[in-house]
Tab-separated table of C-alpha atoms in Angstrom:
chain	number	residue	atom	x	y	z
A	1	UNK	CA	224.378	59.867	58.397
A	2	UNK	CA	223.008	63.211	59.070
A	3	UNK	CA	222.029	64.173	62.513
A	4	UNK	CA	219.217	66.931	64.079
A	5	UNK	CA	218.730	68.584	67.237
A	6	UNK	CA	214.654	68.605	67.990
A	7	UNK	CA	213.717	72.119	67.679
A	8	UNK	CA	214.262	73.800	71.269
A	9	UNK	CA	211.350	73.809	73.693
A	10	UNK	CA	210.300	77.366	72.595
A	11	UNK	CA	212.148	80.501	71.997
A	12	UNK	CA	213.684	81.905	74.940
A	13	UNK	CA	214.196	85.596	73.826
A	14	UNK	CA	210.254	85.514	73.458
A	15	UNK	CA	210.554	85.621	77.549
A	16	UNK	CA	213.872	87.207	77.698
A	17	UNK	CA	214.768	89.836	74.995
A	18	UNK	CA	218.091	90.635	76.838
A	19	UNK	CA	219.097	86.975	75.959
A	20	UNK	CA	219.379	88.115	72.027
A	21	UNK	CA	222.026	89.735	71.582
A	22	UNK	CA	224.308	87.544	73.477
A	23	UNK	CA	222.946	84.678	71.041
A	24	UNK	CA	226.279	82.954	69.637
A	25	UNK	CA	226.243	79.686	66.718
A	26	UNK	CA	227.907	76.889	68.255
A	27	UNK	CA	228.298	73.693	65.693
A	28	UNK	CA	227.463	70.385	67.369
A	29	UNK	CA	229.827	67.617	65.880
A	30	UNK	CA	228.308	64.404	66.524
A	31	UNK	CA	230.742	61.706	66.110
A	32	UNK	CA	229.807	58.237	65.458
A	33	UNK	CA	231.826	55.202	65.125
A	34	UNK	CA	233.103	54.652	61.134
A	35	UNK	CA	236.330	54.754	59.296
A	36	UNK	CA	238.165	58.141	58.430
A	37	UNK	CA	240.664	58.789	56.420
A	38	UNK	CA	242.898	61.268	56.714
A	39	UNK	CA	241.264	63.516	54.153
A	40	UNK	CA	238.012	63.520	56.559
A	41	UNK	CA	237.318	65.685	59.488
A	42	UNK	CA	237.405	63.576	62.078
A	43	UNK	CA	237.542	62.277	66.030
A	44	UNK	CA	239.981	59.395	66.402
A	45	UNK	CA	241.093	59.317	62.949
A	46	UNK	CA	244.131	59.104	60.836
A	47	UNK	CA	245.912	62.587	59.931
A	48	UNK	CA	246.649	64.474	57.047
A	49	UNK	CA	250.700	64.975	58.305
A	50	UNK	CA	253.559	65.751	55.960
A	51	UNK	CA	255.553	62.390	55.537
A	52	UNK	CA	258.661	64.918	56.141
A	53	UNK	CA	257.660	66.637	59.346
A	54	UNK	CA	258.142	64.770	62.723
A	55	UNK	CA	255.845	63.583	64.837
A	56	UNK	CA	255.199	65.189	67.798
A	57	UNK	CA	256.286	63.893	71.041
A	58	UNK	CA	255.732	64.591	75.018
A	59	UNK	CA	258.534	64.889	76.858
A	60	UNK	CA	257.546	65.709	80.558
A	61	UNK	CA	258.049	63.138	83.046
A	62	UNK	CA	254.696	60.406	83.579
A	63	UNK	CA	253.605	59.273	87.251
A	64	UNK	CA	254.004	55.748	87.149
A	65	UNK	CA	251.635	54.920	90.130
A	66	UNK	CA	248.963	56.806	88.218
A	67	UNK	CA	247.124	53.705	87.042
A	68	UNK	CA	247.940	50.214	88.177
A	69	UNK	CA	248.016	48.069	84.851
A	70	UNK	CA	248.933	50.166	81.573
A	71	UNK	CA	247.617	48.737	78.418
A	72	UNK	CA	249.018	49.214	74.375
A	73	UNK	CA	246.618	51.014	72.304
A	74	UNK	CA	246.198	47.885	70.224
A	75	UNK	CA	245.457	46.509	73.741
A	76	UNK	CA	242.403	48.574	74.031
A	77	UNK	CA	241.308	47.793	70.601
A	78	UNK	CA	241.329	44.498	70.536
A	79	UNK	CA	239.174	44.530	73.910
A	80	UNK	CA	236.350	46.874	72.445
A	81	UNK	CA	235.946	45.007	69.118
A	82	UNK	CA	235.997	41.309	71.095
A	83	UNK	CA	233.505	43.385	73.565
A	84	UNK	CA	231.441	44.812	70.554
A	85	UNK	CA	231.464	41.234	68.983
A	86	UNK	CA	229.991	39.468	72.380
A	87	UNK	CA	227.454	42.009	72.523
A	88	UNK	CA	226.014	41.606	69.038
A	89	UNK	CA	226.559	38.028	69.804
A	90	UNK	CA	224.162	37.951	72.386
A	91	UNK	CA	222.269	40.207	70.988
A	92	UNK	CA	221.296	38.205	67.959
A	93	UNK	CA	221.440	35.058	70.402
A	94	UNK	CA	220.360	35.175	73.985
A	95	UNK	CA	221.391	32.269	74.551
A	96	UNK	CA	224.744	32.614	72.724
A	97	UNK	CA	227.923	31.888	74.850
A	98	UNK	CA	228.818	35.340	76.841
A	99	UNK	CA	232.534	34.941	75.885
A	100	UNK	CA	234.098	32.404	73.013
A	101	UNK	CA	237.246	30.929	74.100
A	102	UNK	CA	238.865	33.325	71.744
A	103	UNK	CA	237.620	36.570	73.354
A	104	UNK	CA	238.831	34.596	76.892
A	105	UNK	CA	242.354	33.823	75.658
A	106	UNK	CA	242.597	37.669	74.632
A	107	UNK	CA	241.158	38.707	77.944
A	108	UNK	CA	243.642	36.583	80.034
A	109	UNK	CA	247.126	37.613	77.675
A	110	UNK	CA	246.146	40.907	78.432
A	111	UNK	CA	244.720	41.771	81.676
A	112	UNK	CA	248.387	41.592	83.412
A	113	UNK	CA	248.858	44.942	81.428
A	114	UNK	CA	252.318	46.201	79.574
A	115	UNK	CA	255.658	47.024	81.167
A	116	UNK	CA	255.875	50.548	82.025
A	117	UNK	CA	257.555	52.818	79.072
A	118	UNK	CA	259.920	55.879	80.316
A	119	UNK	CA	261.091	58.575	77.369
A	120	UNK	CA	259.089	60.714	75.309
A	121	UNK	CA	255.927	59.755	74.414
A	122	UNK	CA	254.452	59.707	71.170
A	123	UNK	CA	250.909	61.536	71.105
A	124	UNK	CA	247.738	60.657	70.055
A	125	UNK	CA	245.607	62.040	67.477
A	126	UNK	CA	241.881	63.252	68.957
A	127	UNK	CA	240.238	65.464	66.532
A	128	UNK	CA	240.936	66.531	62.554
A	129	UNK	CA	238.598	69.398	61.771
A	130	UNK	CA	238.862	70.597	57.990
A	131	UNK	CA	237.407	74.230	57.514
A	132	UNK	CA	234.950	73.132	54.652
A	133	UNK	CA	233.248	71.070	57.034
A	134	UNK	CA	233.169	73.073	60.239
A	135	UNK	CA	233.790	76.287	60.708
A	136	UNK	CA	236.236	77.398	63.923
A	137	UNK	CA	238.508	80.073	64.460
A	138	UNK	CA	241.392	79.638	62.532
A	139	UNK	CA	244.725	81.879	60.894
A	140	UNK	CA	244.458	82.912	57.594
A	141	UNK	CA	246.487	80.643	56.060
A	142	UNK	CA	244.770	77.520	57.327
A	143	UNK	CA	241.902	75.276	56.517
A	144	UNK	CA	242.786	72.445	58.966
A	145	UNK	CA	242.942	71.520	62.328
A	146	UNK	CA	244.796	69.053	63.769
A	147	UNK	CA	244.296	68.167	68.078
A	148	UNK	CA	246.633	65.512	69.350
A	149	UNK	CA	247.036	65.092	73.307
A	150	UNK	CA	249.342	62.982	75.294
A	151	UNK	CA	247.560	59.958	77.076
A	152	UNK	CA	248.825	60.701	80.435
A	153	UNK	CA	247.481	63.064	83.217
A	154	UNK	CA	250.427	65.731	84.262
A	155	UNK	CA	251.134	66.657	87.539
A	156	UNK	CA	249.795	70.045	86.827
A	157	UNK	CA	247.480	68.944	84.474
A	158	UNK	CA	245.061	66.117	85.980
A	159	UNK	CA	243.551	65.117	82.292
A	160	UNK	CA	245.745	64.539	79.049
A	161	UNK	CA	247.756	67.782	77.842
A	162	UNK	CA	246.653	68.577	74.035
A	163	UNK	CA	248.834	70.557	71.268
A	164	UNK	CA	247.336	71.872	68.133
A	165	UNK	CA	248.358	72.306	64.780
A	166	UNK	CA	247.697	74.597	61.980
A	167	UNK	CA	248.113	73.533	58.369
A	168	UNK	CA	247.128	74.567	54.661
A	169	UNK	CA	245.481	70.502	53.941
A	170	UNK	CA	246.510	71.666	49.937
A	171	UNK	CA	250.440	71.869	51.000
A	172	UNK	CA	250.490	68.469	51.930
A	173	UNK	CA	251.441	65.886	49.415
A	174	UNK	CA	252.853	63.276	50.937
A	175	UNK	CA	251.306	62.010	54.137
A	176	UNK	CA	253.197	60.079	56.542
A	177	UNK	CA	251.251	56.594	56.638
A	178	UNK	CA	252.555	55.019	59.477
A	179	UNK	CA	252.870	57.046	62.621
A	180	UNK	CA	254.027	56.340	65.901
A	181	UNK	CA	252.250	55.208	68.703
A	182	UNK	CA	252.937	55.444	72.891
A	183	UNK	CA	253.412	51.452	74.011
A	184	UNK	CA	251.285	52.299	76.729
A	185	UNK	CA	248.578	54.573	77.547
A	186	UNK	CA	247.809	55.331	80.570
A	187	UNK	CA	243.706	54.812	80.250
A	188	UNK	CA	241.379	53.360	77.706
A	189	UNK	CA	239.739	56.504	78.016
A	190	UNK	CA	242.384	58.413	76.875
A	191	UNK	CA	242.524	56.343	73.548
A	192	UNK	CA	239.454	58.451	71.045
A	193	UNK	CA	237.659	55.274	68.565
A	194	UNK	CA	237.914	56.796	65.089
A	195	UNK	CA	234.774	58.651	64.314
A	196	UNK	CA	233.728	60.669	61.319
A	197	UNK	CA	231.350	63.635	62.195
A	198	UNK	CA	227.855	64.903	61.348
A	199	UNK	CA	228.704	69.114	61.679
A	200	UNK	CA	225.137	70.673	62.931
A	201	UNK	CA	225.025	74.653	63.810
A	202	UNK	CA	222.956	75.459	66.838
A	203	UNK	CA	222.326	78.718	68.581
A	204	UNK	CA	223.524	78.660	72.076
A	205	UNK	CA	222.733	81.355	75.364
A	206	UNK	CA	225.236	81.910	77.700
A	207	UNK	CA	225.657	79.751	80.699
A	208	UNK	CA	223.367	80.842	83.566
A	209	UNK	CA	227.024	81.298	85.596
A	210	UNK	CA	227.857	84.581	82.911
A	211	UNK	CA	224.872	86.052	83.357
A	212	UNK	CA	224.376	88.987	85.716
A	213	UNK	CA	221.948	88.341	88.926
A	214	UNK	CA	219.499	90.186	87.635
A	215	UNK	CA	218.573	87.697	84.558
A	216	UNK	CA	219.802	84.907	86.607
A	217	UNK	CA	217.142	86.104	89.037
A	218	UNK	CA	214.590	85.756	86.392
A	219	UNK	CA	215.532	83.061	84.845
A	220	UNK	CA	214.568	81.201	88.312
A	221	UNK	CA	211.512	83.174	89.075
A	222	UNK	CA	208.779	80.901	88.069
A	223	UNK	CA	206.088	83.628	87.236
A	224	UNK	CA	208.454	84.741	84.537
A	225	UNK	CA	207.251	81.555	82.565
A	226	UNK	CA	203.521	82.023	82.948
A	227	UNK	CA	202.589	82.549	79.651
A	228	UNK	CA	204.068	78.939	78.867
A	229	UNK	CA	202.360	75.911	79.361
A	230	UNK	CA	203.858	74.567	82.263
A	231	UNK	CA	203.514	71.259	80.789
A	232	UNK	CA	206.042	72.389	77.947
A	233	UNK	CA	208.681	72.471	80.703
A	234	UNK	CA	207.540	69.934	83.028
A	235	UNK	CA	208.868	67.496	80.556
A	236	UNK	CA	212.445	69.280	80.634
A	237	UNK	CA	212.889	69.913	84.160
A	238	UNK	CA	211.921	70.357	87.755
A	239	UNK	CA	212.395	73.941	87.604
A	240	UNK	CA	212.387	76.875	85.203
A	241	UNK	CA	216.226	77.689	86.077
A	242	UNK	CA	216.852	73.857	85.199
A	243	UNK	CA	215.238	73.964	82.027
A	244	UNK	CA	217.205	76.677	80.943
A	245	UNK	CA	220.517	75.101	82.063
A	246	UNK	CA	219.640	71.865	79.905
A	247	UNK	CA	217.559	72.863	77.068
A	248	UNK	CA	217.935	76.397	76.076
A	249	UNK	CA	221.696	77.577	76.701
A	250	UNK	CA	224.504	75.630	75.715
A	251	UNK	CA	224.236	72.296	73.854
A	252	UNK	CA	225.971	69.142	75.423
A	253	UNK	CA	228.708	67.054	73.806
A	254	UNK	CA	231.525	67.804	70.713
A	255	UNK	CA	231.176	71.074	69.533
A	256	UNK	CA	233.201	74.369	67.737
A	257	UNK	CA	232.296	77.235	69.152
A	258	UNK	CA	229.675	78.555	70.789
A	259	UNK	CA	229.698	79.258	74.637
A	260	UNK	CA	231.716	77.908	77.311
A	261	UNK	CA	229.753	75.711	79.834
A	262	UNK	CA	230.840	75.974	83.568
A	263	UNK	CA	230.882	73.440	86.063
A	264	UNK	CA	231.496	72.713	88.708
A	265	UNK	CA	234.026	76.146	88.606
A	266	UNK	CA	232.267	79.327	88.257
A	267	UNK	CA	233.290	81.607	84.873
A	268	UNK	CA	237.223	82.545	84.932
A	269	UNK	CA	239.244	84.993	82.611
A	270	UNK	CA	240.795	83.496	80.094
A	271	UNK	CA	243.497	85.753	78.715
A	272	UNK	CA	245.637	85.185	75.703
A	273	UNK	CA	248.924	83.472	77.496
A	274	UNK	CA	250.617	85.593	74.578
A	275	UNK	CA	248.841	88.737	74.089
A	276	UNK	CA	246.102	88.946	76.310
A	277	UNK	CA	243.274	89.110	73.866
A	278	UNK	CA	240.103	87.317	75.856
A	279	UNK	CA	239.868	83.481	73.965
A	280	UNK	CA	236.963	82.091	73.065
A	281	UNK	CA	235.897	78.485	72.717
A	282	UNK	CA	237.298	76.659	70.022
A	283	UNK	CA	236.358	73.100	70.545
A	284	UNK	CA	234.968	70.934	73.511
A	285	UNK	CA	236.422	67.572	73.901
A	286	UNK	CA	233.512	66.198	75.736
A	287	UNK	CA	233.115	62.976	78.043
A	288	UNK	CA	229.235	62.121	76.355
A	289	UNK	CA	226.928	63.690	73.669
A	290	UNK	CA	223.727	64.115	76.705
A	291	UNK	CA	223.536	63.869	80.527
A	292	UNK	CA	220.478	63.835	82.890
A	293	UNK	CA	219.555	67.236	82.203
A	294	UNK	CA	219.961	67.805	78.518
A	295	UNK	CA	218.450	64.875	76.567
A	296	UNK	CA	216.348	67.124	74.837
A	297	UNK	CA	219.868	67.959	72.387
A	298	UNK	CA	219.759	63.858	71.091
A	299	UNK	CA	219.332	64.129	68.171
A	300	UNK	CA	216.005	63.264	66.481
A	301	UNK	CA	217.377	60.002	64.373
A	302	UNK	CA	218.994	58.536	67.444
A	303	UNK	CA	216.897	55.520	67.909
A	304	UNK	CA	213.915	55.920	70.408
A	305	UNK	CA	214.915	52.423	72.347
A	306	UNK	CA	217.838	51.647	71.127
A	307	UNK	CA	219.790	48.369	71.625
A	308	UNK	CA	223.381	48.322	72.522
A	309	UNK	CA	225.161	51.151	71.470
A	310	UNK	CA	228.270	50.925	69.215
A	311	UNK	CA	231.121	49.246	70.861
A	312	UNK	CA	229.697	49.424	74.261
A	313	UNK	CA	229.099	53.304	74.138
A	314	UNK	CA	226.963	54.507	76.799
A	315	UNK	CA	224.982	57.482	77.323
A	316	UNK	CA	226.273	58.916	74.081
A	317	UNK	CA	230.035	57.893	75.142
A	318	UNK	CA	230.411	57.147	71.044
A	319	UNK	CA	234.506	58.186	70.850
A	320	UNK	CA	234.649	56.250	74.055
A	321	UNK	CA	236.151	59.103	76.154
A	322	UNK	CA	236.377	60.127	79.347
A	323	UNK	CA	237.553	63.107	81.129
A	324	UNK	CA	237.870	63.220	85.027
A	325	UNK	CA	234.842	61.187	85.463
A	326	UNK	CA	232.604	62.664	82.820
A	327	UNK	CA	233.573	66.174	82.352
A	328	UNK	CA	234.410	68.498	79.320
A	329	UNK	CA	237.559	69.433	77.598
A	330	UNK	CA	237.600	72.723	76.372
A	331	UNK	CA	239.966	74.106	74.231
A	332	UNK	CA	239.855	78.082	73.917
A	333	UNK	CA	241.852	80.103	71.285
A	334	UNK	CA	242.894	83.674	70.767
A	335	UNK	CA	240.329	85.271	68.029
A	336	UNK	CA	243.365	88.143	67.260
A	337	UNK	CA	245.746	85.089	66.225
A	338	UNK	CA	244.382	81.512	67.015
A	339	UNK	CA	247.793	79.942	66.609
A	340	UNK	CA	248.606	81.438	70.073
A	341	UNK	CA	248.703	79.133	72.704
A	342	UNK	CA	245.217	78.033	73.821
A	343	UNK	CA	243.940	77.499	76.705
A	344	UNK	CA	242.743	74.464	78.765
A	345	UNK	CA	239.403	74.540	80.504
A	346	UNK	CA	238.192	70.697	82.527
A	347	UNK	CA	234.152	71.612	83.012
């Protein structure tokens, strides 16, 4: 299924012609629950890796004490489809038992959690993103994508650490169907549910954070927006500086491209670790697809009332998700060469 941002509330560079230039296309992913295969471009999903190259392991040491029950990843499966099941259960059936004996059973063999694993740690794949479907900084001799992480935070690294890999998709003929898997994770959240993805391009603004005072002045001033109805923003936010935050810069959720968004930290370099070229956002791993402030990006064929979202999704939360409480990955590479090292960003 195909999915559209509603046209923004009105053009911005109408107001504020200094905003055009800086205009950048960001391409919204939207991922929604299916079944990928590894020749899709994907969240979640199964990957397009040579049968003879290995599998790519984490070696650093894990903080046991970090969460107090650690589950398999078949663990946290088998909990989301018995809690997607109950839910269309009741759904269909108000009056419907809440949980079948079955779903109990499940609930009680696993709730006392998996013995802790030491060693290196297999990692997980998060995102496949083929070139013919969405366009990202890349080198030359590669059309795909491949993000894994590890599903453990790191002492330096409060969030899961990712590694990315570069590949030609038409060098690889025999794919490695069965790869390894961590026996424990460290949080459901860490485990992505398999997604294929609807690429939209947007245009995105800068952040009001990398903008100089001056515009960031104006943007707040609210006799800058007279000539608008103030209706027309009334239904976007409490203020003109708001609306801009949430409606007319950068667009929410999984995305290529585009700008960085910044919060709670304010704008930081981000040199190339390897030749110092400034990177530039590459994808955003993000937490939900909308938040209070910028549910005018849902897309127009998300249902207007919709019943319970896709195994228990919530505010958008379709790959299930979560980073430091509802924050944004973002991974930033090196435009001279982006098989540099990239660069972390939690926002």
């Amino acid at each position: 299924m195909s999915f559209t941002t509603p046209p923004r509330p009105f053009d911005v560079t109408a107001l504020f012609p200094q905003l055009a230039p800086l205009a950048r296309i960001a391409t919204r992913l939207h991922p929604r629950p299916a079944s990928p295969t590894v020749h899709d471009s994907s969240v979640g999903g199964p990957l397009l890796w040579p049968a003879g190259e290995p599998w790519p392991h984490c070696d650093e040491p894990h903080d046991r004490n970090a969460a107090p029950v650690v589950h398999s990843p078949d663990d946290v499966r088998l909990l989301r489809r018995d809690l997607a099941a109950a839910t269309e259960r009741l759904r269909l059936d108000p009056e419907a038992p809440e949980v079948t004996p079955e779903e109990r059973e499940n609930w009680e063999r696993i709730k006392g959690g998996r013995p802790w694993s030491d060693g290196p740690v297999p990692l997980l794949p998060v995102a496949q993103l083929y070139a013919r479907d969405v366009p990202f900084p890349r080198p030359a001799d590669a059309d795909l994508l491949q993000v894994l992480w590890c599903p453990f935070d790191h002492a330096e690294h409060p969030h899961p650490r990712t590694a990315l890999f570069w590949r030609s998709a038409a060098t690889v003929t025999d794919v490695l169907d069965a790869p390894p898997e961590p026996p424990v994770i460290q949080s459901a959240h860490y485990l992505p549910e398999p997604c294929l993805l609807s690429p939209e391009q947007v245009t995105e603004y800068p952040h009001p954070r990398e903008l100089g005072k001056e515009i960031r002045d104006q943007l707040d001033d609210s006799s800058r927006w007279e000539t608008i109805d103030p209706a027309r923003y009334d239904a976007y936010a409490y203020d003109p500086g708001e609306l801009y935050l949430g409606s007319l810069s950068t667009a929410p959720g999984w995305k290529t491209g585009g700008w960085s968004r910044w919060d709670p930290t304010d704008p930081v370099d981000r040199p190339c670790p390897e030749c110092g070229t400034e990177e530039v956002p590459l994808l955003t791993i993000a937490s939900s697809e909308w938040d209070g402030i910028s549910k005018s990006w849902i897309a127009e064929e998300e249902p207007a009332n919709p019943g319970p979202p896709p195994l228990g999704a919530r505010d958008g939360d379709f790959t299930r998700i979560d980073i430091v409480g509802g924050y944004n990955l973002q991974l930033h590479a090196c435009p001279a060469d982006p098989s540099h090292p990239h660069i972390e960003l939690v926002q």
